[in-house]
Amino acid sequence: MKRKLTFLVAGFLFMVSAVQQVNGQTEVSDAASTSATIITPIAISKTVDLNFGNIVAGIAGTVTVGTDDSRSSTGGVTLPTATPGTITAAQFDVTGLANATYSITTPAPFNVTGTGDPMEVSTFVTDPTPTGTLDGSGAQTVKVGATLAVGANQTAGTYTNADALVITVAYN
Amino acid sequence: MFRNLICSFFLLFLIQSQASSQQSVTAQIFAEIIDALAANEDEALNFGRFTPGNSGGAITVTPQGLRTVEGTVVLAGGVYSPGHFLVSGAPGASFTIRLPDDPAVLVHWQTGKTMQVEEWISDPPSGGDAVTLPDGSRSVSIGATIIVGPLDENPVGLYAGTYVLTFAYN
């Protein structure tokens, strides 16, 4: 009779301790890593202005400077070849994160002003287009050409615009 | 609640970094309009007065103003001149001179008889060589040779005609 009791008590004690261990396993914690990388902001600087060169007054038409610094005309506008003046596409240096791609935004048409009637500059073309990719050292050169509308008997002189040719670049 | 606070803080940080990932720059733009080329004749090409003689011949007036004859033509006194033009345009620019491709025909005012003017020559020279406008203007002189027939082909009187010169920026 005494033996039976002891056995029962021992069994009960064992069971109680086992239940307590199960309760300890319902909370789990772990550590996950987080990271953030600050990247070089994109930057753009101008190295060459946009120059259409010498254009003879008289017949109306257009003059186009390409991204390869070439020049052409339509409508019979005369472009002197012996004294062409300075002809350059606008040129910009873009810097930022290596191998990143970025968008290039050209402005809406605007006027150059001078001694005579204003002339409209439009149809901007860029190289690269429509986006650029920075090289392994985070740099790229962007060239911009455009088309100038010349009026009939345009008054001779220098026509310019100092603040309308705005180029915007953004990571994309 | 703490978790929500961390999330909104991260979002704010993200928005701010996007605003500084765009950059703009301004370039200047230039175009130079230059005066169209213009030419004014200030002296007409004039072979002057002469008689053909028995068989005619030719008279040459050089751009420098020298007059010579061939054949039986006899020169008389009076005015003669090469053609003189003043070409104007953009200072520092250059242009080419193109002489007439064909002879000019001078017509007798009464009878309709003709004499031909040919062998055009200019000073400065024509063709591909560029002529400069150092201060925006340049004088051009034109000479030529007139073929004179005997008197029955070319009676006495005034013969007149026109010729075309082309000046072009190059």
PDB file of C-alpha atoms in Angstrom, chain B residues 4-133:
ATOM      1  CA  ASN B   4       4.464  52.553 -36.713  1.00  0.00           C
ATOM      2  CA  LEU B   5       6.770  55.377 -35.610  1.00  0.00           C
ATOM      3  CA  ILE B   6       9.835  53.691 -37.109  1.00  0.00           C
ATOM      4  CA  CYS B   7       7.978  53.120 -40.435  1.00  0.00           C
ATOM      5  CA  SER B   8       6.920  56.762 -40.806  1.00  0.00           C
ATOM      6  CA  PHE B   9      10.441  57.992 -39.956  1.00  0.00           C
ATOM      7  CA  PHE B  10      11.902  55.817 -42.743  1.00  0.00           C
ATOM      8  CA  LEU B  11       9.343  57.140 -45.261  1.00  0.00           C
ATOM      9  CA  LEU B  12      10.248  60.750 -44.445  1.00  0.00           C
ATOM     10  CA  PHE B  13      13.923  60.021 -44.969  1.00  0.00           C
ATOM     11  CA  LEU B  14      13.196  58.419 -48.372  1.00  0.00           C
ATOM     12  CA  ILE B  15      11.199  61.443 -49.644  1.00  0.00           C
ATOM     13  CA  GLN B  16      13.923  63.907 -48.658  1.00  0.00           C
ATOM     14  CA  SER B  17      16.695  61.958 -50.479  1.00  0.00           C
ATOM     15  CA  GLN B  18      14.618  61.876 -53.744  1.00  0.00           C
ATOM     16  CA  ALA B  19      14.338  65.698 -53.855  1.00  0.00           C
ATOM     17  CA  SER B  20      18.150  66.139 -53.915  1.00  0.00           C
ATOM     18  CA  SER B  21      18.701  63.511 -56.684  1.00  0.00           C
ATOM     19  CA  GLN B  22      17.847  66.070 -59.443  1.00  0.00           C
ATOM     20  CA  GLN B  23      20.094  68.868 -60.677  1.00  0.00           C
ATOM     21  CA  SER B  24      19.765  71.635 -63.260  1.00  0.00           C
ATOM     22  CA  VAL B  25      22.279  73.875 -65.024  1.00  0.00           C
ATOM     23  CA  THR B  26      21.971  76.753 -67.502  1.00  0.00           C
ATOM     24  CA  ALA B  27      23.990  77.167 -70.707  1.00  0.00           C
ATOM     25  CA  GLN B  28      24.235  80.316 -72.831  1.00  0.00           C
ATOM     26  CA  ILE B  29      23.309  80.390 -76.480  1.00  0.00           C
ATOM     27  CA  PHE B  30      24.742  82.592 -79.271  1.00  0.00           C
ATOM     28  CA  ALA B  31      23.926  83.278 -82.929  1.00  0.00           C
ATOM     29  CA  GLU B  32      25.590  85.888 -85.135  1.00  0.00           C
ATOM     30  CA  ILE B  33      23.622  87.355 -88.019  1.00  0.00           C
ATOM     31  CA  ILE B  34      25.921  88.977 -90.593  1.00  0.00           C
ATOM     32  CA  ASP B  35      24.956  91.476 -93.300  1.00  0.00           C
ATOM     33  CA  ALA B  36      24.070  90.041 -96.662  1.00  0.00           C
ATOM     34  CA  LEU B  37      26.565  90.713 -99.423  1.00  0.00           C
ATOM     35  CA  ALA B  38      25.702  93.799-101.501  1.00  0.00           C
ATOM     36  CA  ALA B  39      27.357  95.144-104.628  1.00  0.00           C
ATOM     37  CA  ASN B  40      27.097  98.536-106.289  1.00  0.00           C
ATOM     38  CA  GLU B  41      28.356  99.354-109.751  1.00  0.00           C
ATOM     39  CA  ASP B  42      30.048 102.725-109.591  1.00  0.00           C
ATOM     40  CA  GLU B  43      31.633 102.646-113.068  1.00  0.00           C
ATOM     41  CA  ALA B  44      30.312 100.880-116.144  1.00  0.00           C
ATOM     42  CA  LEU B  45      32.620  98.789-118.335  1.00  0.00           C
ATOM     43  CA  ASN B  46      33.230 101.143-121.242  1.00  0.00           C
ATOM     44  CA  PHE B  47      35.372 100.433-124.314  1.00  0.00           C
ATOM     45  CA  GLY B  48      35.265 104.074-125.370  1.00  0.00           C
ATOM     46  CA  ARG B  49      35.320 105.441-128.869  1.00  0.00           C
ATOM     47  CA  PHE B  50      36.985 103.808-131.860  1.00  0.00           C
ATOM     48  CA  THR B  51      36.730 103.041-135.551  1.00  0.00           C
ATOM     49  CA  PRO B  52      36.848  99.492-136.925  1.00  0.00           C
ATOM     50  CA  GLY B  53      39.082 100.168-139.903  1.00  0.00           C
ATOM     51  CA  ASN B  54      38.930  97.838-142.937  1.00  0.00           C
ATOM     52  CA  SER B  55      38.557  94.513-141.192  1.00  0.00           C
ATOM     53  CA  GLY B  56      37.781  95.222-137.553  1.00  0.00           C
ATOM     54  CA  GLY B  57      39.608  93.377-134.770  1.00  0.00           C
ATOM     55  CA  ALA B  58      39.313  93.549-131.006  1.00  0.00           C
ATOM     56  CA  ILE B  59      39.752  95.934-128.092  1.00  0.00           C
ATOM     57  CA  THR B  60      40.784  94.830-124.626  1.00  0.00           C
ATOM     58  CA  VAL B  61      40.303  96.859-121.444  1.00  0.00           C
ATOM     59  CA  THR B  62      42.094  95.385-118.432  1.00  0.00           C
ATOM     60  CA  PRO B  63      40.821  95.613-114.841  1.00  0.00           C
ATOM     61  CA  GLN B  64      43.725  97.949-114.168  1.00  0.00           C
ATOM     62  CA  GLY B  65      42.466 100.341-116.866  1.00  0.00           C
ATOM     63  CA  LEU B  66      44.818  99.585-119.766  1.00  0.00           C
ATOM     64  CA  ARG B  67      43.253  99.591-123.273  1.00  0.00           C
ATOM     65  CA  THR B  68      44.858  97.790-126.228  1.00  0.00           C
ATOM     66  CA  VAL B  69      43.741  96.942-129.770  1.00  0.00           C
ATOM     67  CA  GLU B  70      44.145  94.185-132.346  1.00  0.00           C
ATOM     68  CA  GLY B  71      43.468  94.210-136.063  1.00  0.00           C
ATOM     69  CA  THR B  72      42.642  97.412-137.923  1.00  0.00           C
ATOM     70  CA  VAL B  73      40.758  99.009-135.020  1.00  0.00           C
ATOM     71  CA  VAL B  74      41.829 102.581-134.319  1.00  0.00           C
ATOM     72  CA  LEU B  75      41.236 104.040-130.885  1.00  0.00           C
ATOM     73  CA  ALA B  76      39.912 107.574-130.496  1.00  0.00           C
ATOM     74  CA  GLY B  77      40.169 109.889-127.523  1.00  0.00           C
ATOM     75  CA  GLY B  78      37.581 110.076-124.801  1.00  0.00           C
ATOM     76  CA  VAL B  79      36.506 108.170-121.773  1.00  0.00           C
ATOM     77  CA  TYR B  80      36.994 104.415-121.375  1.00  0.00           C
ATOM     78  CA  SER B  81      36.994 102.354-118.189  1.00  0.00           C
ATOM     79  CA  PRO B  82      36.979  98.887-116.707  1.00  0.00           C
ATOM     80  CA  GLY B  83      33.855  98.048-114.712  1.00  0.00           C
ATOM     81  CA  HIS B  84      34.087  99.080-111.024  1.00  0.00           C
ATOM     82  CA  PHE B  85      32.018  97.546-108.234  1.00  0.00           C
ATOM     83  CA  LEU B  86      32.001  98.144-104.510  1.00  0.00           C
ATOM     84  CA  VAL B  87      31.161  94.927-102.650  1.00  0.00           C
ATOM     85  CA  SER B  88      30.065  95.284 -99.022  1.00  0.00           C
ATOM     86  CA  GLY B  89      29.257  92.790 -96.300  1.00  0.00           C
ATOM     87  CA  ALA B  90      30.325  91.545 -92.901  1.00  0.00           C
ATOM     88  CA  PRO B  91      33.805  92.777 -91.875  1.00  0.00           C
ATOM     89  CA  GLY B  92      36.282  89.920 -91.956  1.00  0.00           C
ATOM     90  CA  ALA B  93      34.086  87.725 -94.143  1.00  0.00           C
ATOM     91  CA  SER B  94      35.186  86.550 -97.588  1.00  0.00           C
ATOM     92  CA  PHE B  95      33.437  86.013-100.914  1.00  0.00           C
ATOM     93  CA  THR B  96      34.004  84.581-104.358  1.00  0.00           C
ATOM     94  CA  ILE B  97      33.542  86.311-107.718  1.00  0.00           C
ATOM     95  CA  ARG B  98      31.863  84.525-110.600  1.00  0.00           C
ATOM     96  CA  LEU B  99      32.277  86.058-114.040  1.00  0.00           C
ATOM     97  CA  PRO B 100      29.689  85.661-116.827  1.00  0.00           C
ATOM     98  CA  ASP B 101      29.596  82.180-118.363  1.00  0.00           C
ATOM     99  CA  ASP B 102      28.728  83.535-121.839  1.00  0.00           C
ATOM    100  CA  PRO B 103      29.732  86.565-123.887  1.00  0.00           C
ATOM    101  CA  ALA B 104      27.636  89.693-123.497  1.00  0.00           C
ATOM    102  CA  VAL B 105      25.935  91.033-126.592  1.00  0.00           C
ATOM    103  CA  LEU B 106      26.040  94.768-127.190  1.00  0.00           C
ATOM    104  CA  VAL B 107      23.306  95.984-129.550  1.00  0.00           C
ATOM    105  CA  HIS B 108      23.401  99.029-131.805  1.00  0.00           C
ATOM    106  CA  TRP B 109      20.608 101.348-130.737  1.00  0.00           C
ATOM    107  CA  GLN B 110      19.316 101.937-134.279  1.00  0.00           C
ATOM    108  CA  THR B 111      20.202  99.007-136.513  1.00  0.00           C
ATOM    109  CA  GLY B 112      20.224  96.082-134.086  1.00  0.00           C
ATOM    110  CA  LYS B 113      23.754  95.133-135.171  1.00  0.00           C
ATOM    111  CA  THR B 114      25.780  93.476-132.448  1.00  0.00           C
ATOM    112  CA  MET B 115      29.250  93.160-130.990  1.00  0.00           C
ATOM    113  CA  GLN B 116      30.306  90.489-128.529  1.00  0.00           C
ATOM    114  CA  VAL B 117      32.186  91.059-125.259  1.00  0.00           C
ATOM    115  CA  GLU B 118      34.097  88.088-123.896  1.00  0.00           C
ATOM    116  CA  GLU B 119      37.280  86.950-122.077  1.00  0.00           C
ATOM    117  CA  TRP B 120      36.109  88.386-118.800  1.00  0.00           C
ATOM    118  CA  ILE B 121      38.735  89.023-116.150  1.00  0.00           C
ATOM    119  CA  SER B 122      38.497  90.466-112.656  1.00  0.00           C
ATOM    120  CA  ASP B 123      40.772  92.019-110.098  1.00  0.00           C
ATOM    121  CA  PRO B 124      40.773  90.497-107.482  1.00  0.00           C
ATOM    122  CA  PRO B 125      40.746  87.182-109.386  1.00  0.00           C
ATOM    123  CA  SER B 126      37.578  85.163-109.812  1.00  0.00           C
ATOM    124  CA  GLY B 127      36.967  81.433-109.411  1.00  0.00           C
ATOM    125  CA  GLY B 128      37.449  79.595-106.162  1.00  0.00           C
ATOM    126  CA  ASP B 129      39.838  82.017-104.497  1.00  0.00           C
ATOM    127  CA  ALA B 130      38.236  83.812-101.612  1.00  0.00           C
ATOM    128  CA  VAL B 131      38.318  87.600-101.546  1.00  0.00           C
ATOM    129  CA  THR B 132      38.237  89.190 -98.138  1.00  0.00           C
ATOM    130  CA  LEU B 133      36.320  92.162 -96.802  1.00  0.00           C
TER     131      LEU B 133
END
